Short mmCIF file of C-alpha atoms and ligand atoms in Angstrom, two decimals:
data_model
loop_
_atom_site.label_atom_id
_atom_site.label_comp_id
_atom_site.label_asym_id
_atom_site.label_seq_id
_atom_site.Cartn_x
_atom_site.Cartn_y
_atom_site.Cartn_z
CA MET A 1 0.00 0.00 0.00
CA ALA A 2 1.25 3.53 -0.76
CA LEU A 3 2.56 5.33 2.33
CA GLY A 4 0.00 8.13 2.03
CA GLU A 5 -2.88 5.64 2.21
CA SER A 6 -1.48 3.60 5.08
CA THR A 7 -2.21 4.05 8.80
CA VAL A 8 0.10 3.80 11.79
CA ALA A 9 -0.51 1.15 14.47
CA ILE A 10 -0.79 2.84 17.87
CA ARG A 11 -2.37 0.80 20.67
CA PRO A 12 -5.31 2.30 22.59
CA GLY A 13 -4.43 4.17 25.77
CA LYS A 14 -3.36 7.54 27.12
CA VAL A 15 -1.15 10.10 25.42
CA LEU A 16 1.70 11.38 27.60
CA LEU A 17 3.66 14.61 27.09
CA VAL A 18 6.38 15.95 29.37
CA GLY A 19 7.80 19.46 29.37
CA GLU A 20 7.99 22.95 30.77
CA ALA A 21 5.03 25.31 30.69
CA MET A 22 5.60 29.03 31.16
CA THR A 23 3.49 32.10 31.57
CA LEU A 24 3.95 34.06 28.34
CA PHE A 25 3.92 37.86 28.17
CA THR A 26 3.31 38.97 24.59
CA ALA A 27 4.11 42.55 23.63
CA GLU A 28 1.11 44.57 22.48
CA GLN A 29 3.26 47.05 20.53
CA GLU A 30 6.07 46.40 18.06
CA GLY A 31 9.64 47.19 19.12
CA ASP A 32 12.30 46.24 21.59
CA LEU A 33 11.02 44.05 24.45
CA ALA A 34 12.87 46.35 26.87
CA GLU A 35 10.81 49.33 25.68
CA VAL A 36 7.33 47.95 25.11
CA SER A 37 4.93 49.13 27.81
CA THR A 38 1.99 46.70 27.65
CA PHE A 39 1.92 42.93 27.44
CA GLY A 40 -0.87 40.36 27.23
CA ALA A 41 -0.52 37.27 29.44
CA SER A 42 -1.11 33.71 28.25
CA VAL A 43 0.48 30.29 28.63
CA ALA A 44 3.23 28.71 26.49
CA GLY A 45 5.35 25.58 26.27
CA ALA A 46 5.86 23.40 23.21
CA GLU A 47 4.51 20.16 24.68
CA LEU A 48 1.65 21.98 26.39
CA ASN A 49 0.72 23.56 23.05
CA VAL A 50 0.54 20.05 21.56
CA CYS A 51 -1.68 18.98 24.50
CA VAL A 52 -4.07 21.85 23.77
CA GLY A 53 -4.30 20.88 20.09
CA LEU A 54 -4.91 17.22 20.97
CA SER A 55 -7.49 18.09 23.59
CA ARG A 56 -9.48 20.40 21.31
CA LEU A 57 -9.63 17.53 18.81
CA GLY A 58 -11.01 15.03 21.29
CA GLN A 59 -8.07 13.46 23.19
CA LYS A 60 -7.47 13.86 26.94
CA PRO A 61 -3.65 14.11 27.01
CA VAL A 62 -1.69 13.71 30.24
CA TYR A 63 0.89 16.48 30.74
CA MET A 64 3.73 15.90 33.17
CA THR A 65 5.44 19.00 34.49
CA LYS A 66 6.55 20.71 37.69
CA LEU A 67 5.18 24.05 38.81
CA ALA A 68 5.53 26.25 41.87
CA HIS A 69 2.61 27.68 43.85
CA ASP A 70 3.08 31.15 42.36
CA PRO A 71 0.98 33.25 39.98
CA ALA A 72 2.69 31.80 36.88
CA GLY A 73 2.12 28.24 38.12
CA ASP A 74 -1.49 28.95 39.15
CA ARG A 75 -2.21 30.40 35.70
CA ILE A 76 -0.81 27.28 34.00
CA ARG A 77 -2.76 24.91 36.24
CA ALA A 78 -6.04 26.76 35.59
CA PHE A 79 -5.27 26.83 31.85
CA MET A 80 -4.74 23.06 31.81
CA GLU A 81 -7.99 22.44 33.66
CA ARG A 82 -9.88 24.78 31.32
CA ASN A 83 -8.45 22.97 28.33
CA GLY A 84 -9.31 19.42 29.38
CA ILE A 85 -5.70 18.36 29.98
CA ASP A 86 -5.09 15.63 32.59
CA THR A 87 -3.21 17.24 35.52
CA SER A 88 -2.58 14.03 37.49
CA LEU A 89 1.17 14.16 36.73
CA VAL A 90 1.63 17.84 37.66
CA SER A 91 3.77 18.14 40.79
CA TYR A 92 5.05 21.13 42.78
CA ASP A 93 8.49 22.30 43.83
CA ASP A 94 8.26 25.46 45.90
CA ASP A 95 12.04 25.77 46.28
CA HIS A 96 11.95 27.07 42.69
CA LEU A 97 9.75 29.41 40.63
CA THR A 98 7.57 28.69 37.61
CA GLY A 99 9.26 29.94 34.42
CA PHE A 100 7.99 32.73 32.22
CA MET A 101 8.90 34.22 28.86
CA MET A 102 8.32 37.33 26.75
CA LYS A 103 7.56 37.47 23.05
CA SER A 104 7.76 40.51 20.79
CA LYS A 105 5.10 41.66 18.34
CA VAL A 106 6.18 41.74 14.68
CA SER A 107 4.47 42.60 11.41
CA HIS A 108 6.63 40.12 9.49
CA GLY A 109 9.20 37.42 10.31
CA ASP A 110 9.52 35.50 13.56
CA PRO A 111 9.01 37.30 16.90
CA LYS A 112 11.88 37.58 19.38
CA THR A 113 11.62 35.62 22.63
CA ALA A 114 13.31 36.03 26.02
CA TYR A 115 13.22 33.41 28.78
CA TRP A 116 13.21 33.43 32.59
CA ARG A 117 13.41 29.67 33.03
CA LYS A 118 16.86 28.81 34.42
CA ASN A 119 16.45 26.83 37.68
CA SER A 120 12.68 26.82 37.20
CA ALA A 121 10.48 24.27 38.95
CA ALA A 122 10.16 22.34 35.67
CA SER A 123 13.95 22.17 35.34
CA THR A 124 13.96 19.88 38.41
CA LEU A 125 12.04 17.13 36.57
CA SER A 126 14.18 14.01 36.84
CA PRO A 127 14.26 10.32 35.89
CA ALA A 128 12.58 9.54 39.24
CA ASP A 129 9.48 11.45 38.05
CA VAL A 130 9.42 9.37 34.86
CA ASP A 131 9.96 6.14 36.79
CA ALA A 132 6.88 6.89 38.90
CA VAL A 133 4.64 6.69 35.79
CA ASP A 134 2.66 3.56 34.97
CA PHE A 135 3.43 3.10 31.26
CA SER A 136 1.21 0.05 30.82
CA ASP A 137 -1.74 2.15 29.64
CA ILE A 138 0.22 4.77 27.67
CA SER A 139 -0.30 4.53 23.91
CA LEU A 140 1.88 7.39 22.75
CA VAL A 141 4.65 9.53 24.22
CA HIS A 142 5.47 12.83 22.54
CA LEU A 143 8.74 14.55 23.39
CA THR A 144 10.43 17.66 22.01
CA GLY A 145 14.02 18.86 22.03
CA ILE A 146 13.15 21.53 24.62
CA LEU A 147 12.97 19.31 27.72
CA PRO A 148 16.56 17.93 27.49
CA PRO A 149 18.52 21.22 27.73
CA LEU A 150 16.62 22.62 30.73
CA SER A 151 19.02 20.96 33.21
CA GLU A 152 21.10 17.84 33.74
CA THR A 153 18.14 16.14 35.41
CA THR A 154 15.73 16.96 32.57
CA LEU A 155 18.26 15.62 30.06
CA ALA A 156 18.33 12.36 32.00
CA ALA A 157 14.51 12.46 32.32
CA ALA A 158 14.09 12.82 28.54
CA LYS A 159 16.33 9.79 27.94
CA GLU A 160 14.46 7.80 30.61
CA LEU A 161 11.12 8.78 29.08
CA ILE A 162 12.04 7.37 25.68
CA ALA A 163 13.60 4.25 27.22
CA LYS A 164 10.52 3.56 29.38
CA ALA A 165 8.11 4.23 26.51
CA ARG A 166 9.95 1.79 24.26
CA GLU A 167 10.33 -0.86 26.95
CA ASN A 168 6.57 -0.73 27.52
CA GLY A 169 5.50 -0.74 23.86
CA ALA A 170 4.25 2.87 23.59
CA TYR A 171 4.61 4.71 20.27
CA VAL A 172 7.26 7.45 20.50
CA SER A 173 6.98 10.69 18.58
CA PHE A 174 9.73 13.33 18.66
CA ASP A 175 9.94 16.94 17.49
CA PRO A 176 13.58 18.14 17.56
CA ASN A 177 12.48 21.74 18.30
CA LEU A 178 15.99 23.25 18.38
CA ARG A 179 16.60 25.88 21.09
CA PRO A 180 20.36 26.57 20.74
CA ALA A 181 20.09 29.41 23.29
CA ILE A 182 19.33 27.05 26.17
CA TRP A 183 21.85 24.29 25.38
CA PRO A 184 25.26 24.34 27.12
CA SER A 185 26.86 23.70 23.69
CA LEU A 186 25.82 23.08 20.10
CA ASP A 187 27.73 19.80 20.08
CA LEU A 188 25.73 18.49 23.02
CA MET A 189 22.52 19.69 21.34
CA ARG A 190 23.33 17.82 18.12
CA LYS A 191 24.53 14.64 19.84
CA THR A 192 21.55 14.45 22.22
CA LEU A 193 18.86 15.20 19.67
CA VAL A 194 20.30 12.73 17.16
CA GLU A 195 20.35 10.08 19.92
CA LEU A 196 16.73 10.78 20.97
CA ALA A 197 15.55 10.86 17.34
CA ALA A 198 17.23 7.48 16.74
CA GLN A 199 14.96 5.88 19.35
CA SER A 200 11.73 7.47 18.13
CA ASP A 201 9.12 5.85 15.89
CA LEU A 202 8.06 9.16 14.36
CA VAL A 203 10.22 12.28 13.97
CA LEU A 204 8.77 15.66 12.95
CA PRO A 205 11.65 17.91 11.86
CA GLY A 206 11.84 20.97 9.63
CA VAL A 207 14.46 21.33 6.90
CA GLY A 208 16.46 23.73 9.11
CA GLU A 209 16.69 21.01 11.74
CA GLY A 210 17.86 18.49 9.14
CA ARG A 211 20.59 20.96 8.18
CA GLU A 212 21.68 21.59 11.75
CA LEU A 213 21.68 17.95 12.85
CA PHE A 214 22.79 16.11 9.69
CA GLY A 215 23.94 18.69 7.15
CA ALA A 216 20.93 17.72 4.97
CA ASP A 217 19.63 20.43 2.65
CA ASP A 218 16.17 19.49 1.39
CA LEU A 219 13.02 17.58 2.34
CA ALA A 220 14.07 14.19 0.99
CA SER A 221 17.63 14.27 2.33
CA THR A 222 16.42 15.51 5.74
CA ALA A 223 13.87 12.69 5.94
CA GLN A 224 16.37 10.09 4.75
CA ALA A 225 18.94 11.21 7.32
CA PHE A 226 16.43 10.66 10.16
CA ILE A 227 15.41 7.27 8.67
CA ASP A 228 19.07 6.17 8.41
CA ASN A 229 19.43 7.31 12.03
CA GLY A 230 16.69 4.87 13.14
CA ALA A 231 13.21 6.47 12.86
CA LYS A 232 10.43 4.41 11.28
CA LEU A 233 8.46 7.35 9.89
CA VAL A 234 9.69 10.90 9.26
CA VAL A 235 7.42 13.85 8.52
CA VAL A 236 9.32 16.93 7.33
CA LYS A 237 7.52 20.28 7.62
CA ASP A 238 7.81 22.37 4.46
CA GLY A 239 6.48 25.62 5.96
CA PRO A 240 3.27 26.95 4.41
CA ALA A 241 3.87 24.83 1.29
CA GLY A 242 3.01 21.52 2.99
CA ALA A 243 4.70 18.44 4.42
CA TYR A 244 6.64 15.42 3.16
CA ALA A 245 6.71 11.96 4.76
CA THR A 246 8.73 8.82 4.19
CA ASP A 247 9.19 5.45 5.83
CA GLY A 248 12.40 4.88 3.88
CA ASN A 249 10.65 2.84 1.16
CA ASP A 250 7.87 5.08 -0.03
CA SER A 251 7.11 8.79 0.31
CA THR A 252 4.22 11.22 0.08
CA TYR A 253 3.75 15.00 -0.10
CA VAL A 254 0.66 16.90 1.08
CA HIS A 255 0.06 20.56 0.19
CA GLY A 256 -0.57 23.11 2.95
CA PHE A 257 -3.27 25.77 3.30
CA VAL A 258 -2.93 29.37 2.11
CA VAL A 259 -3.64 32.11 4.67
CA ASP A 260 -3.92 35.81 3.80
CA LYS A 261 -1.64 37.19 6.49
CA VAL A 262 0.61 35.58 9.06
CA VAL A 263 0.11 37.11 12.53
CA ASP A 264 2.62 35.07 14.58
CA THR A 265 4.65 31.97 13.62
CA VAL A 266 5.41 30.72 17.15
CA GLY A 267 3.59 27.49 17.95
CA CYS A 268 2.99 26.47 14.32
CA GLY A 269 5.24 23.42 14.65
CA ASP A 270 3.36 22.39 17.78
CA GLY A 271 0.06 22.87 15.97
CA PHE A 272 1.43 20.72 13.15
CA ALA A 273 2.46 18.00 15.62
CA ALA A 274 -0.94 18.09 17.34
CA GLY A 275 -2.81 17.81 14.04
CA THR A 276 -0.63 14.98 12.75
CA LEU A 277 -0.73 13.00 16.00
CA SER A 278 -4.45 13.48 16.55
CA ALA A 279 -5.19 12.13 13.06
CA LEU A 280 -2.85 9.15 13.54
CA LEU A 281 -4.51 8.42 16.91
CA ASP A 282 -7.91 8.59 15.17
CA GLY A 283 -6.69 5.88 12.76
CA ARG A 284 -6.50 8.26 9.80
CA THR A 285 -4.06 7.70 6.90
CA VAL A 286 -0.63 9.32 6.74
CA ASP A 287 -1.88 11.76 4.06
CA GLU A 288 -4.85 12.73 6.25
CA ALA A 289 -2.50 13.18 9.19
CA LEU A 290 -0.22 15.48 7.18
CA GLU A 291 -3.23 17.45 5.96
CA ARG A 292 -4.52 17.91 9.53
CA GLY A 293 -1.00 18.87 10.64
CA CYS A 294 -0.77 21.49 7.88
CA ALA A 295 -4.21 22.85 8.78
CA LEU A 296 -3.37 23.29 12.47
CA GLY A 297 0.01 24.83 11.58
CA ALA A 298 -1.71 27.34 9.28
CA ILE A 299 -4.46 28.11 11.81
CA GLN A 300 -1.83 28.75 14.47
CA THR A 301 -0.23 31.48 12.29
CA GLN A 302 -3.48 33.45 12.68
CA PHE A 303 -3.17 33.91 16.45
CA VAL A 304 -0.80 35.84 18.70
CA SER A 305 -0.97 33.25 21.47
CA ASP A 306 1.02 30.01 21.04
CA ASN A 307 -2.09 27.82 21.39
CA GLU A 308 -5.36 29.74 21.86
CA GLY A 309 -6.45 29.40 18.23
CA LEU A 310 -6.11 25.63 18.02
CA PRO A 311 -9.39 24.31 16.60
CA THR A 312 -12.24 22.07 17.64
CA PRO A 313 -13.29 19.53 14.96
CA GLU A 314 -15.99 21.95 13.73
CA GLU A 315 -13.52 24.87 13.50
CA LEU A 316 -11.05 22.61 11.68
CA GLU A 317 -13.65 21.61 9.07
CA ALA A 318 -14.70 25.25 8.61
CA PHE A 319 -11.05 26.28 8.11
CA LYS A 320 -10.43 23.54 5.53
CA ALA A 321 -13.60 24.43 3.63
CA SER A 322 -12.74 28.12 3.44
CA HIS A 323 -9.01 28.04 2.55
CA ARG A 324 -7.38 27.05 -0.70
CA ARG A 325 -4.42 24.71 -0.86
CA ALA A 326 -0.84 25.71 -1.66
CA GLU A 327 0.36 24.50 -5.06
O1 LIG B 1 10.23 28.45 23.33
C1 LIG B 1 10.00 27.58 24.15
O2 LIG B 1 10.88 26.99 24.73
C2 LIG B 1 8.61 27.21 24.46
O3 LIG B 1 8.37 26.10 24.85
C3 LIG B 1 7.53 28.23 24.26
C4 LIG B 1 6.73 28.18 23.00
O4 LIG B 1 5.38 27.97 23.33
C5 LIG B 1 7.24 27.21 21.99
O5 LIG B 1 8.49 27.68 21.58
C6 LIG B 1 6.43 27.07 20.77
O6 LIG B 1 6.96 26.01 20.00
#
């Protein structure tokens, strides 16, 4: 069967994501973050963004993180509850603070971000937290490249998470999500992410990540590099144009959706991951998964927040019906 028409076998069960959530202050005027005078507050975090997308489309993802009992942590907790995300693996460490970040407002290009997350409560996540999880009813674990560089213990926790997921037969999906600014060195970033990608069933890179990690320079060579490294299925994001997937034998390309104006690009990759994973979990074909990924990525460009615009099934259908496809 052609790859685009095939489905991916994921056993029934819970979807687990682990990461750091932060309160996000988004500038309401363009310009230097040090000079802007008003900010809107929301909640960010790559894995949490994916949880929101999955939840809006009918899953009840479990999100493991650590917070502190402070206003940033309270905001995140309330946000999770409001968004139907399972909070049973949220724990507290009041010797640390909950992280936060700022994001600039731009009329074109990617916004600038600044982080206050060093020594945050989430950076104390450790392998012991992962070991406390019962993996027997977990169907899918989704990890990004943001958890490992937060601290030495989160690096070990990320490795433990993949090891435990594999040992227990859960499907592992991985988004490299490069954050060079928070890694101790680029060499460690490359080595770690290549190692984590090697143990993942599905990897969701962009071409830039293929270049950084393997020196690849286009969709096919990026995908092939991740396949040669050990992944079973690779989906490479091609920006607004669409997405390419291969299992090493066969490949498929799905065109994206055209939007009139991009408001904010942050969170698009997480939207893409949420759309792709939710379709695979629903038993949809690889082509349908890529299409849903592209739709959520495009929808996410229409919102300032990193996750507020993620659609319900009805909103997704309305978006698809009213937007033409890239060619
Ligand atoms: O930038 C980060 O580290 C975040 O996790 C915050 C954002 O929500 C994330 O970048 C979006 O992918």
